[in-house]
PDB file of C-alpha atoms and ligand atoms in Angstrom:
ATOM      1  CA  MET A   1       6.709  20.024  -5.360  1.00 50.00           C
ATOM      2  CA  LYS A   2       6.153  21.548  -1.945  1.00 51.00           C
ATOM      3  CA  ASN A   3       9.159  21.680   0.328  1.00 56.00           C
ATOM      4  CA  ILE A   4       8.215  18.988   2.790  1.00 72.00           C
ATOM      5  CA  ASN A   5       9.951  17.986   5.964  1.00 90.00           C
ATOM      6  CA  VAL A   6       9.559  14.244   5.571  1.00 97.00           C
ATOM      7  CA  GLU A   7      11.518  13.446   8.736  1.00 96.00           C
ATOM      8  CA  ARG A   8       8.865  15.197  10.784  1.00 97.00           C
ATOM      9  CA  TYR A   9       6.124  13.056   9.227  1.00 98.00           C
ATOM     10  CA  ILE A  10       8.102   9.876   9.869  1.00 98.00           C
ATOM     11  CA  ASP A  11       8.605  10.822  13.524  1.00 97.00           C
ATOM     12  CA  THR A  12       4.886  11.506  13.991  1.00 98.00           C
ATOM     13  CA  LEU A  13       3.956   8.260  12.226  1.00 98.00           C
ATOM     14  CA  LYS A  14       6.229   6.259  14.533  1.00 98.00           C
ATOM     15  CA  LYS A  15       5.003   8.063  17.646  1.00 98.00           C
ATOM     16  CA  ASP A  16       1.231   8.263  17.020  1.00 98.00           C
ATOM     17  CA  GLY A  17       0.822   5.380  14.547  1.00 98.00           C
ATOM     18  CA  TYR A  18      -0.576   7.752  11.914  1.00 98.00           C
ATOM     19  CA  VAL A  19       0.082  11.078  10.237  1.00 98.00           C
ATOM     20  CA  ILE A  20      -1.794  13.367   7.839  1.00 98.00           C
ATOM     21  CA  ILE A  21       0.050  15.152   5.034  1.00 98.00           C
ATOM     22  CA  ARG A  22      -2.148  18.012   3.913  1.00 97.00           C
ATOM     23  CA  ASN A  23      -2.764  18.986   0.278  1.00 96.00           C
ATOM     24  CA  LEU A  24      -0.144  16.731  -1.300  1.00 97.00           C
ATOM     25  CA  ILE A  25      -1.965  16.802  -4.642  1.00 95.00           C
ATOM     26  CA  CYS A  26      -4.248  19.462  -6.039  1.00 90.00           C
ATOM     27  CA  GLY A  27      -5.677  21.118  -9.140  1.00 93.00           C
ATOM     28  CA  GLU A  28      -6.062  19.245 -12.417  1.00 96.00           C
ATOM     29  CA  ASN A  29      -4.387  16.055 -11.183  1.00 96.00           C
ATOM     30  CA  LEU A  30      -6.769  15.734  -8.255  1.00 97.00           C
ATOM     31  CA  LYS A  31      -9.768  16.479 -10.450  1.00 97.00           C
ATOM     32  CA  ALA A  32      -8.667  13.916 -13.064  1.00 98.00           C
ATOM     33  CA  LEU A  33      -8.123  11.290 -10.350  1.00 98.00           C
ATOM     34  CA  GLY A  34     -11.643  11.817  -8.997  1.00 98.00           C
ATOM     35  CA  GLN A  35     -13.127  11.530 -12.485  1.00 98.00           C
ATOM     36  CA  GLU A  36     -11.195   8.382 -13.375  1.00 98.00           C
ATOM     37  CA  LEU A  37     -12.391   6.665 -10.195  1.00 98.00           C
ATOM     38  CA  GLU A  38     -15.969   7.901 -10.473  1.00 98.00           C
ATOM     39  CA  THR A  39     -16.349   6.380 -13.962  1.00 98.00           C
ATOM     40  CA  TYR A  40     -15.631   2.952 -12.481  1.00 98.00           C
ATOM     41  CA  PHE A  41     -17.547   3.499  -9.235  1.00 98.00           C
ATOM     42  CA  GLN A  42     -20.696   4.058 -11.283  1.00 98.00           C
ATOM     43  CA  LYS A  43     -20.323   0.519 -12.685  1.00 98.00           C
ATOM     44  CA  THR A  44     -19.167  -1.151  -9.456  1.00 98.00           C
ATOM     45  CA  PRO A  45     -21.638  -3.027  -7.208  1.00 98.00           C
ATOM     46  CA  GLN A  46     -21.724  -2.496  -3.429  1.00 97.00           C
ATOM     47  CA  SER A  47     -19.315  -4.583  -1.406  1.00 97.00           C
ATOM     48  CA  GLU A  48     -20.748  -7.360   0.759  1.00 97.00           C
ATOM     49  CA  GLY A  49     -20.208  -8.386   4.369  1.00 96.00           C
ATOM     50  CA  VAL A  50     -20.070  -6.684   7.725  1.00 93.00           C
ATOM     51  CA  PHE A  51     -16.388  -5.806   7.488  1.00 94.00           C
ATOM     52  CA  TRP A  52     -16.269  -4.375   3.974  1.00 95.00           C
ATOM     53  CA  GLY A  53     -19.756  -2.897   4.425  1.00 96.00           C
ATOM     54  CA  ASN A  54     -23.031  -3.309   2.567  1.00 95.00           C
ATOM     55  CA  ASN A  55     -23.353   0.406   1.872  1.00 97.00           C
ATOM     56  CA  THR A  56     -19.860   0.864   0.514  1.00 98.00           C
ATOM     57  CA  LYS A  57     -18.231   0.374  -2.873  1.00 98.00           C
ATOM     58  CA  ARG A  58     -14.702  -0.956  -3.060  1.00 98.00           C
ATOM     59  CA  MET A  59     -12.679  -1.494  -6.178  1.00 98.00           C
ATOM     60  CA  GLY A  60      -9.199  -2.791  -6.802  1.00 98.00           C
ATOM     61  CA  ARG A  61      -6.894  -2.984  -9.837  1.00 98.00           C
ATOM     62  CA  ILE A  62      -6.642   0.784  -9.546  1.00 98.00           C
ATOM     63  CA  PHE A  63      -3.467   1.277 -11.614  1.00 98.00           C
ATOM     64  CA  SER A  64      -5.410   0.002 -14.645  1.00 98.00           C
ATOM     65  CA  LYS A  65      -8.416   2.186 -13.881  1.00 98.00           C
ATOM     66  CA  SER A  66      -6.608   5.436 -13.092  1.00 98.00           C
ATOM     67  CA  ILE A  67      -3.465   6.853 -14.666  1.00 98.00           C
ATOM     68  CA  GLN A  68      -3.228   9.459 -11.892  1.00 98.00           C
ATOM     69  CA  SER A  69      -3.044   6.744  -9.247  1.00 98.00           C
ATOM     70  CA  ARG A  70       0.252   5.528 -10.752  1.00 98.00           C
ATOM     71  CA  HIS A  71       1.828   8.856  -9.836  1.00 97.00           C
ATOM     72  CA  LEU A  72       0.436   8.698  -6.303  1.00 98.00           C
ATOM     73  CA  ALA A  73       1.864   5.209  -5.726  1.00 98.00           C
ATOM     74  CA  THR A  74       5.362   6.438  -6.591  1.00 98.00           C
ATOM     75  CA  HIS A  75       5.110   9.880  -5.005  1.00 98.00           C
ATOM     76  CA  PRO A  76       8.623  10.545  -3.607  1.00 97.00           C
ATOM     77  CA  VAL A  77       7.346  11.729  -0.215  1.00 97.00           C
ATOM     78  CA  ILE A  78       5.217   8.616   0.209  1.00 98.00           C
ATOM     79  CA  LEU A  79       8.025   6.286  -0.879  1.00 98.00           C
ATOM     80  CA  GLU A  80      10.488   7.947   1.480  1.00 98.00           C
ATOM     81  CA  ILE A  81       8.095   7.365   4.368  1.00 98.00           C
ATOM     82  CA  MET A  82       7.313   3.766   3.351  1.00 98.00           C
ATOM     83  CA  ASN A  83      10.986   2.945   2.962  1.00 98.00           C
ATOM     84  CA  ALA A  84      11.796   4.504   6.337  1.00 98.00           C
ATOM     85  CA  ILE A  85       9.257   2.264   8.119  1.00 98.00           C
ATOM     86  CA  LEU A  86       9.462  -0.957   6.081  1.00 98.00           C
ATOM     87  CA  GLY A  87      12.958  -0.718   4.583  1.00 98.00           C
ATOM     88  CA  PRO A  88      14.762  -2.050   7.693  1.00 98.00           C
ATOM     89  CA  TYR A  89      12.925  -5.402   7.366  1.00 98.00           C
ATOM     90  CA  CYS A  90      13.238  -6.169   3.645  1.00 98.00           C
ATOM     91  CA  GLU A  91      15.419  -5.725   0.598  1.00 97.00           C
ATOM     92  CA  ARG A  92      12.658  -3.923  -1.272  1.00 98.00           C
ATOM     93  CA  ILE A  93       9.123  -2.847  -0.453  1.00 98.00           C
ATOM     94  CA  GLN A  94       6.125  -3.668  -2.638  1.00 98.00           C
ATOM     95  CA  ILE A  95       2.500  -2.747  -3.231  1.00 99.00           C
ATOM     96  CA  ASN A  96       0.199  -4.719  -0.925  1.00 98.00           C
ATOM     97  CA  LEU A  97      -3.084  -3.563  -2.437  1.00 98.00           C
ATOM     98  CA  THR A  98      -4.942  -0.735  -4.089  1.00 98.00           C
ATOM     99  CA  GLN A  99      -8.530  -0.086  -3.107  1.00 98.00           C
ATOM    100  CA  ALA A 100     -10.742   2.898  -3.853  1.00 98.00           C
ATOM    101  CA  ILE A 101     -13.402   3.109  -1.152  1.00 98.00           C
ATOM    102  CA  GLN A 102     -16.671   4.991  -1.499  1.00 98.00           C
ATOM    103  CA  ILE A 103     -18.689   5.061   1.709  1.00 98.00           C
ATOM    104  CA  ALA A 104     -22.338   5.856   0.969  1.00 98.00           C
ATOM    105  CA  PRO A 105     -24.810   7.705   3.233  1.00 98.00           C
ATOM    106  CA  GLY A 106     -26.124   5.442   5.971  1.00 97.00           C
ATOM    107  CA  GLU A 107     -23.023   3.211   6.172  1.00 98.00           C
ATOM    108  CA  TYR A 108     -22.152   2.095   9.710  1.00 97.00           C
ATOM    109  CA  GLU A 109     -18.792   2.556  11.380  1.00 96.00           C
ATOM    110  CA  GLN A 110     -16.474  -0.318  10.475  1.00 97.00           C
ATOM    111  CA  THR A 111     -15.165  -2.699  13.129  1.00 96.00           C
ATOM    112  CA  LEU A 112     -11.969  -1.434  14.700  1.00 97.00           C
ATOM    113  CA  HIS A 113      -9.039  -3.422  13.327  1.00 97.00           C
ATOM    114  CA  ARG A 114      -5.369  -3.591  12.431  1.00 97.00           C
ATOM    115  CA  ASP A 115      -4.662  -4.079   8.743  1.00 97.00           C
ATOM    116  CA  ASP A 116      -1.655  -6.278   9.523  1.00 97.00           C
ATOM    117  CA  GLU A 117      -3.979  -8.969  10.945  1.00 96.00           C
ATOM    118  CA  LEU A 118      -3.735 -10.246   7.343  1.00 95.00           C
ATOM    119  CA  PHE A 119      -0.345 -11.629   8.251  1.00 96.00           C
ATOM    120  CA  PRO A 120      -0.949 -14.078  11.124  1.00 93.00           C
ATOM    121  CA  PHE A 121       2.540 -14.131  12.520  1.00 92.00           C
ATOM    122  CA  PRO A 122       4.229 -12.472  15.535  1.00 91.00           C
ATOM    123  CA  LYS A 123       5.573  -9.128  14.327  1.00 91.00           C
ATOM    124  CA  ALA A 124       8.287  -8.847  16.989  1.00 89.00           C
ATOM    125  CA  GLY A 125       8.215  -5.062  16.872  1.00 90.00           C
ATOM    126  CA  ALA A 126       8.542  -4.906  13.065  1.00 96.00           C
ATOM    127  CA  GLU A 127       6.004  -3.225  10.804  1.00 97.00           C
ATOM    128  CA  PHE A 128       4.768  -5.509   8.012  1.00 98.00           C
ATOM    129  CA  MET A 129       2.663  -2.976   6.102  1.00 98.00           C
ATOM    130  CA  VAL A 130       1.761   0.709   5.923  1.00 98.00           C
ATOM    131  CA  ASN A 131      -1.289   2.296   4.262  1.00 98.00           C
ATOM    132  CA  ALA A 132      -1.785   5.601   2.496  1.00 98.00           C
ATOM    133  CA  MET A 133      -5.386   6.834   2.172  1.00 98.00           C
ATOM    134  CA  TRP A 134      -5.708   9.654  -0.345  1.00 98.00           C
ATOM    135  CA  ALA A 135      -8.742  11.859   0.280  1.00 98.00           C
ATOM    136  CA  ILE A 136     -10.603  12.301  -3.009  1.00 98.00           C
ATOM    137  CA  ASP A 137     -13.412  14.108  -1.156  1.00 98.00           C
ATOM    138  CA  ASP A 138     -12.942  16.109   2.009  1.00 98.00           C
ATOM    139  CA  PHE A 139     -12.853  13.680   4.959  1.00 98.00           C
ATOM    140  CA  THR A 140     -15.006  14.897   7.861  1.00 98.00           C
ATOM    141  CA  GLU A 141     -16.234  13.533  11.184  1.00 98.00           C
ATOM    142  CA  GLU A 142     -19.737  13.197   9.694  1.00 98.00           C
ATOM    143  CA  ASN A 143     -19.102  11.715   6.239  1.00 98.00           C
ATOM    144  CA  GLY A 144     -17.103   8.609   7.155  1.00 98.00           C
ATOM    145  CA  GLY A 145     -13.598   9.995   7.503  1.00 98.00           C
ATOM    146  CA  THR A 146     -11.276   7.226   8.700  1.00 98.00           C
ATOM    147  CA  ILE A 147     -11.232   6.827  12.492  1.00 98.00           C
ATOM    148  CA  VAL A 148      -7.854   6.271  14.110  1.00 98.00           C
ATOM    149  CA  TRP A 149      -6.830   5.191  17.595  1.00 98.00           C
ATOM    150  CA  PRO A 150      -3.593   7.122  18.186  1.00 98.00           C
ATOM    151  CA  GLY A 151      -0.875   5.141  19.930  1.00 97.00           C
ATOM    152  CA  SER A 152      -2.760   1.859  19.508  1.00 97.00           C
ATOM    153  CA  HIS A 153       0.155   0.337  17.593  1.00 97.00           C
ATOM    154  CA  HIS A 154       1.717  -0.248  21.023  1.00 92.00           C
ATOM    155  CA  LEU A 155      -1.392  -1.937  22.516  1.00 91.00           C
ATOM    156  CA  GLU A 156      -3.041  -5.366  22.432  1.00 89.00           C
ATOM    157  CA  THR A 157      -5.554  -5.816  19.582  1.00 89.00           C
ATOM    158  CA  SER A 158      -9.033  -4.753  20.644  1.00 89.00           C
ATOM    159  CA  ARG A 159     -12.349  -4.367  18.804  1.00 89.00           C
ATOM    160  CA  GLN A 160     -13.289  -1.557  21.141  1.00 90.00           C
ATOM    161  CA  ALA A 161     -11.448   1.578  22.216  1.00 92.00           C
ATOM    162  CA  PRO A 162     -12.274   4.118  24.893  1.00 92.00           C
ATOM    163  CA  GLU A 163     -14.631   6.461  22.986  1.00 86.00           C
ATOM    164  CA  ASN A 164     -12.614   9.572  23.864  1.00 95.00           C
ATOM    165  CA  GLU A 165      -9.413   8.092  22.379  1.00 96.00           C
ATOM    166  CA  LEU A 166     -10.745   7.706  18.827  1.00 97.00           C
ATOM    167  CA  VAL A 167      -9.866  10.482  16.406  1.00 97.00           C
ATOM    168  CA  PRO A 168     -11.467  11.155  13.011  1.00 98.00           C
ATOM    169  CA  ALA A 169      -8.886  11.869  10.304  1.00 98.00           C
ATOM    170  CA  ILE A 170     -10.279  15.198   9.195  1.00 98.00           C
ATOM    171  CA  MET A 171      -8.579  16.329   5.995  1.00 98.00           C
ATOM    172  CA  LYS A 172      -9.226  18.207   2.799  1.00 98.00           C
ATOM    173  CA  SER A 173      -9.426  16.561  -0.594  1.00 98.00           C
ATOM    174  CA  GLY A 174      -5.890  15.992  -1.926  1.00 98.00           C
ATOM    175  CA  SER A 175      -4.482  15.231   1.538  1.00 98.00           C
ATOM    176  CA  VAL A 176      -3.242  11.792   2.541  1.00 98.00           C
ATOM    177  CA  LEU A 177      -3.593   9.856   5.786  1.00 98.00           C
ATOM    178  CA  ILE A 178      -0.785   7.385   6.452  1.00 98.00           C
ATOM    179  CA  TRP A 179      -1.090   4.755   9.166  1.00 98.00           C
ATOM    180  CA  LEU A 180       0.906   1.752  10.292  1.00 98.00           C
ATOM    181  CA  GLY A 181      -0.401  -1.767   9.735  1.00 98.00           C
ATOM    182  CA  SER A 182      -0.382  -2.151  13.514  1.00 97.00           C
ATOM    183  CA  THR A 183      -2.497   0.957  14.176  1.00 98.00           C
ATOM    184  CA  GLN A 184      -6.107   0.261  15.080  1.00 98.00           C
ATOM    185  CA  HIS A 185      -8.583   2.166  12.950  1.00 98.00           C
ATOM    186  CA  ALA A 186     -11.894   1.892  11.060  1.00 98.00           C
ATOM    187  CA  GLY A 187     -13.829   3.464   8.218  1.00 98.00           C
ATOM    188  CA  GLY A 188     -16.241   5.982   9.763  1.00 98.00           C
ATOM    189  CA  ALA A 189     -20.049   6.029   9.645  1.00 98.00           C
ATOM    190  CA  ASN A 190     -21.442   8.275   6.922  1.00 98.00           C
ATOM    191  CA  LYS A 191     -24.175  10.393   8.514  1.00 98.00           C
ATOM    192  CA  THR A 192     -24.435  12.840   5.606  1.00 98.00           C
ATOM    193  CA  SER A 193     -26.410  12.635   2.357  1.00 98.00           C
ATOM    194  CA  VAL A 194     -23.386  12.346   0.043  1.00 98.00           C
ATOM    195  CA  SER A 195     -20.759   9.640  -0.331  1.00 98.00           C
ATOM    196  CA  ARG A 196     -17.124   9.860   0.779  1.00 98.00           C
ATOM    197  CA  THR A 197     -14.436   8.639  -1.611  1.00 98.00           C
ATOM    198  CA  GLY A 198     -10.881   7.737  -0.680  1.00 98.00           C
ATOM    199  CA  LEU A 199      -8.100   5.790  -2.385  1.00 98.00           C
ATOM    200  CA  THR A 200      -6.002   3.377  -0.358  1.00 98.00           C
ATOM    201  CA  ILE A 201      -2.572   2.443  -1.664  1.00 98.00           C
ATOM    202  CA  SER A 202      -1.017  -0.040   0.710  1.00 98.00           C
ATOM    203  CA  TYR A 203       2.651  -1.095   0.869  1.00 99.00           C
ATOM    204  CA  CYS A 204       4.226  -4.109   2.558  1.00 98.00           C
ATOM    205  CA  LEU A 205       7.509  -5.935   3.065  1.00 98.00           C
ATOM    206  CA  GLY A 206       8.800  -7.324  -0.220  1.00 98.00           C
ATOM    207  CA  TRP A 207       8.840 -10.938   1.004  1.00 98.00           C
ATOM    208  CA  LEU A 208       5.175 -11.152   1.998  1.00 98.00           C
ATOM    209  CA  ARG A 209       2.201 -12.362  -0.013  1.00 98.00           C
ATOM    210  CA  GLN A 210       0.331  -9.321  -1.340  1.00 98.00           C
ATOM    211  CA  ALA A 211      -3.319  -8.900  -0.290  1.00 98.00           C
ATOM    212  CA  GLU A 212      -4.345  -7.976  -3.829  1.00 98.00           C
ATOM    213  CA  ASN A 213      -2.806 -10.424  -6.290  1.00 98.00           C
ATOM    214  CA  GLN A 214      -0.696  -7.991  -8.284  1.00 98.00           C
ATOM    215  CA  TYR A 215       0.296 -10.428 -11.052  1.00 98.00           C
ATOM    216  CA  LEU A 216      -3.348 -11.242 -11.830  1.00 98.00           C
ATOM    217  CA  ALA A 217      -4.384  -7.586 -11.495  1.00 98.00           C
ATOM    218  CA  TYR A 218      -1.544  -6.483 -13.804  1.00 98.00           C
ATOM    219  CA  PRO A 219      -0.266  -9.378 -15.934  1.00 98.00           C
ATOM    220  CA  PRO A 220       2.904  -8.701 -17.950  1.00 97.00           C
ATOM    221  CA  GLU A 221       1.038  -7.470 -21.045  1.00 97.00           C
ATOM    222  CA  VAL A 222      -0.632  -4.805 -18.854  1.00 98.00           C
ATOM    223  CA  ALA A 223       2.271  -3.988 -16.505  1.00 98.00           C
ATOM    224  CA  LYS A 224       4.721  -3.516 -19.389  1.00 98.00           C
ATOM    225  CA  ASN A 225       3.046  -0.155 -20.084  1.00 97.00           C
ATOM    226  CA  PHE A 226       3.526   1.114 -16.516  1.00 98.00           C
ATOM    227  CA  PRO A 227       6.459   3.303 -15.401  1.00 98.00           C
ATOM    228  CA  GLU A 228       9.446   1.170 -14.365  1.00 98.00           C
ATOM    229  CA  GLN A 229       9.326   2.281 -10.746  1.00 98.00           C
ATOM    230  CA  LEU A 230       5.722   1.099 -10.521  1.00 98.00           C
ATOM    231  CA  GLN A 231       6.531  -2.211 -12.220  1.00 98.00           C
ATOM    232  CA  ASP A 232       9.183  -2.822  -9.570  1.00 98.00           C
ATOM    233  CA  LEU A 233       6.779  -1.935  -6.742  1.00 98.00           C
ATOM    234  CA  ILE A 234       4.089  -4.247  -8.099  1.00 98.00           C
ATOM    235  CA  GLY A 235       6.588  -7.088  -7.808  1.00 98.00           C
ATOM    236  CA  TYR A 236       8.218  -7.570 -11.194  1.00 98.00           C
ATOM    237  CA  LYS A 237      11.588  -7.603  -9.468  1.00 98.00           C
ATOM    238  CA  VAL A 238      13.125 -10.377  -7.403  1.00 98.00           C
ATOM    239  CA  HIS A 239      13.357  -9.773  -3.668  1.00 98.00           C
ATOM    240  CA  ARG A 240      16.957 -10.753  -3.068  1.00 97.00           C
ATOM    241  CA  PRO A 241      17.982 -13.421  -2.399  1.00 96.00           C
ATOM    242  CA  ASN A 242      16.002 -15.546  -4.836  1.00 97.00           C
ATOM    243  CA  LEU A 243      12.369 -14.731  -4.079  1.00 98.00           C
ATOM    244  CA  GLY A 244       9.874 -14.235  -6.889  1.00 98.00           C
ATOM    245  CA  TRP A 245      11.905 -15.305  -9.925  1.00 97.00           C
ATOM    246  CA  TYR A 246      10.691 -16.441 -13.343  1.00 96.00           C
ATOM    247  CA  GLU A 247      12.768 -19.333 -14.741  1.00 95.00           C
ATOM    248  CA  GLY A 248      15.558 -18.256 -12.369  1.00 96.00           C
ATOM    249  CA  GLN A 249      15.623 -14.685 -13.698  1.00 96.00           C
ATOM    250  CA  GLU A 250      14.102 -11.277 -13.062  1.00 97.00           C
ATOM    251  CA  PRO A 251      10.378 -11.467 -13.926  1.00 97.00           C
ATOM    252  CA  ASP A 252      10.454  -8.134 -15.751  1.00 97.00           C
ATOM    253  CA  LEU A 253      12.118  -9.954 -18.680  1.00 96.00           C
ATOM    254  CA  LEU A 254       8.534 -10.904 -19.600  1.00 96.00           C
ATOM    255  CA  PHE A 255       7.946  -7.323 -20.711  1.00 97.00           C
ATOM    256  CA  HIS A 256      10.254  -7.935 -23.671  1.00 93.00           C
ATOM    257  CA  ASP A 257      10.444 -11.626 -24.331  1.00 81.00           C
ATOM    258  CA  ARG A 258       9.006 -14.991 -23.330  1.00 84.00           C
ATOM    259  CA  PRO A 259      11.743 -17.531 -24.107  1.00 86.00           C
ATOM    260  CA  ASP A 260      10.881 -21.176 -23.625  1.00 89.00           C
ATOM    261  CA  THR A 261      14.004 -21.980 -21.612  1.00 93.00           C
ATOM    262  CA  LEU A 262      16.416 -19.781 -19.680  1.00 94.00           C
ATOM    263  CA  ALA A 263      19.569 -20.103 -17.573  1.00 95.00           C
ATOM    264  CA  ALA A 264      18.790 -19.899 -13.852  1.00 95.00           C
ATOM    265  CA  MET A 265      20.928 -17.237 -12.185  1.00 95.00           C
ATOM    266  CA  ASP A 266      21.942 -16.477  -8.617  1.00 94.00           C
ATOM    267  CA  LEU A 267      19.782 -13.532  -7.592  1.00 96.00           C
ATOM    268  CA  PHE A 268      21.673 -12.621  -4.446  1.00 96.00           C
ATOM    269  CA  THR A 269      22.288  -9.388  -2.576  1.00 93.00           C
ATOM    270  CA  PRO A 270      25.832  -8.045  -3.244  1.00 93.00           C
ATOM    271  CA  GLU A 271      26.814  -9.060   0.324  1.00 93.00           C
ATOM    272  CA  LEU A 272      25.563 -12.623  -0.102  1.00 94.00           C
ATOM    273  CA  ASP A 273      27.180 -12.836  -3.524  1.00 92.00           C
ATOM    274  CA  ALA A 274      30.527 -11.739  -2.066  1.00 95.00           C
ATOM    275  CA  LEU A 275      30.189 -14.274   0.748  1.00 95.00           C
ATOM    276  CA  ALA A 276      29.342 -17.116  -1.662  1.00 93.00           C
ATOM    277  CA  GLN A 277      32.323 -16.246  -3.846  1.00 94.00           C
ATOM    278  CA  GLU A 278      34.596 -16.088  -0.810  1.00 95.00           C
ATOM    279  CA  VAL A 279      33.521 -19.588   0.267  1.00 95.00           C
ATOM    280  CA  VAL A 280      34.287 -20.977  -3.195  1.00 96.00           C
ATOM    281  CA  ARG A 281      37.660 -19.183  -3.352  1.00 96.00           C
ATOM    282  CA  ALA A 282      38.640 -20.587   0.048  1.00 96.00           C
ATOM    283  CA  ARG A 283      37.609 -24.099  -1.032  1.00 96.00           C
ATOM    284  CA  ILE A 284      39.704 -23.843  -4.191  1.00 96.00           C
ATOM    285  CA  ALA A 285      42.676 -22.472  -2.224  1.00 96.00           C
ATOM    286  CA  ALA A 286      42.461 -25.388   0.254  1.00 96.00           C
ATOM    287  CA  ALA A 287      42.244 -28.019  -2.491  1.00 90.00           C
TER     288      ALA A 287
HETATM  289  O1  AKG B 301     -12.429   3.609   4.378  1.00 72.48           O
HETATM  290  C1  AKG B 301     -11.717   3.876   5.339  1.00 72.48           C
HETATM  291  O2  AKG B 301     -11.656   5.011   5.818  1.00 72.48           O
HETATM  292  C2  AKG B 301     -10.852   2.821   5.991  1.00 72.48           C
HETATM  293  C3  AKG B 301     -11.203   1.430   5.578  1.00 72.48           C
HETATM  294  C4  AKG B 301     -10.354   0.396   6.209  1.00 72.48           C
HETATM  295  O3  AKG B 301      -9.661   0.620   7.148  1.00 72.48           O
HETATM  296  C5  AKG B 301     -10.325  -0.968   5.657  1.00 72.48           C
HETATM  297  O4  AKG B 301     -11.182  -1.318   4.846  1.00 72.48           O
HETATM  298  O5  AKG B 301      -9.414  -1.750   6.051  1.00 72.48           O
HETATM  299 FE1  FE2 B 302      -8.285  -0.980   7.559  1.00 72.48          FE
END
């Protein structure tokens, strides 16, 4: 792997609300990824609606459609960045959604938005989600490269930005654009004669509802074949304390067994566990 100064990317992401990491994947892996996605794009109808676009194809459930995408989701550089931004607000981060996006010639510029508008709750300075957009094709100003409003994560939500403040994320195939859920951005208009393909892998705080229902996208009989790190990110691990259990236990037990009844267990953080034990000890001592 390239020697990458991740700290520098994290600093830029916090300051500008977005960052581009150039050429993070290349060669055979990149080619295979493009081919895996293209096979499904050929069968996928156009999306519908003014936000998702009528001249765009969008498909989810990407970890089932592309083996390469599983490596991208757990890329150590990406996870270090995601954990740096989201880690302070949760016990573990999780996948929010996967969406491959193919913007066809003639598509209009998308409405400016913040992706974290999904979560209608005051954010109090916290980040709730962060997106990674992998460029499958080169992203240019003309072909629908994502448009970002730098610094907008500090501003009020607006559907319009001063024209000279919008920046197209120009990047070569194999690069990745990362932006905060609070950064205002949009898919660009495609003014060329060929489509632009990108793959979004979005991450969020482990205690939120995921935009793409991960347990329906990857039920246990599917997810059991994924690498363990990806299984955990999808959500087959409890967010401690006690969020997301199956019969009071870790949901990844379903990869091996499906017992009819189970003992419910405390699924606490070590700190909470120690505190709970301390309370009981003190009660016993006082009795
Ligand atoms: O396709 C893109 O470049 C970005 C799309 C986007 O921001 C979205 O659909 O939320
Ligand atoms: Fe978006």
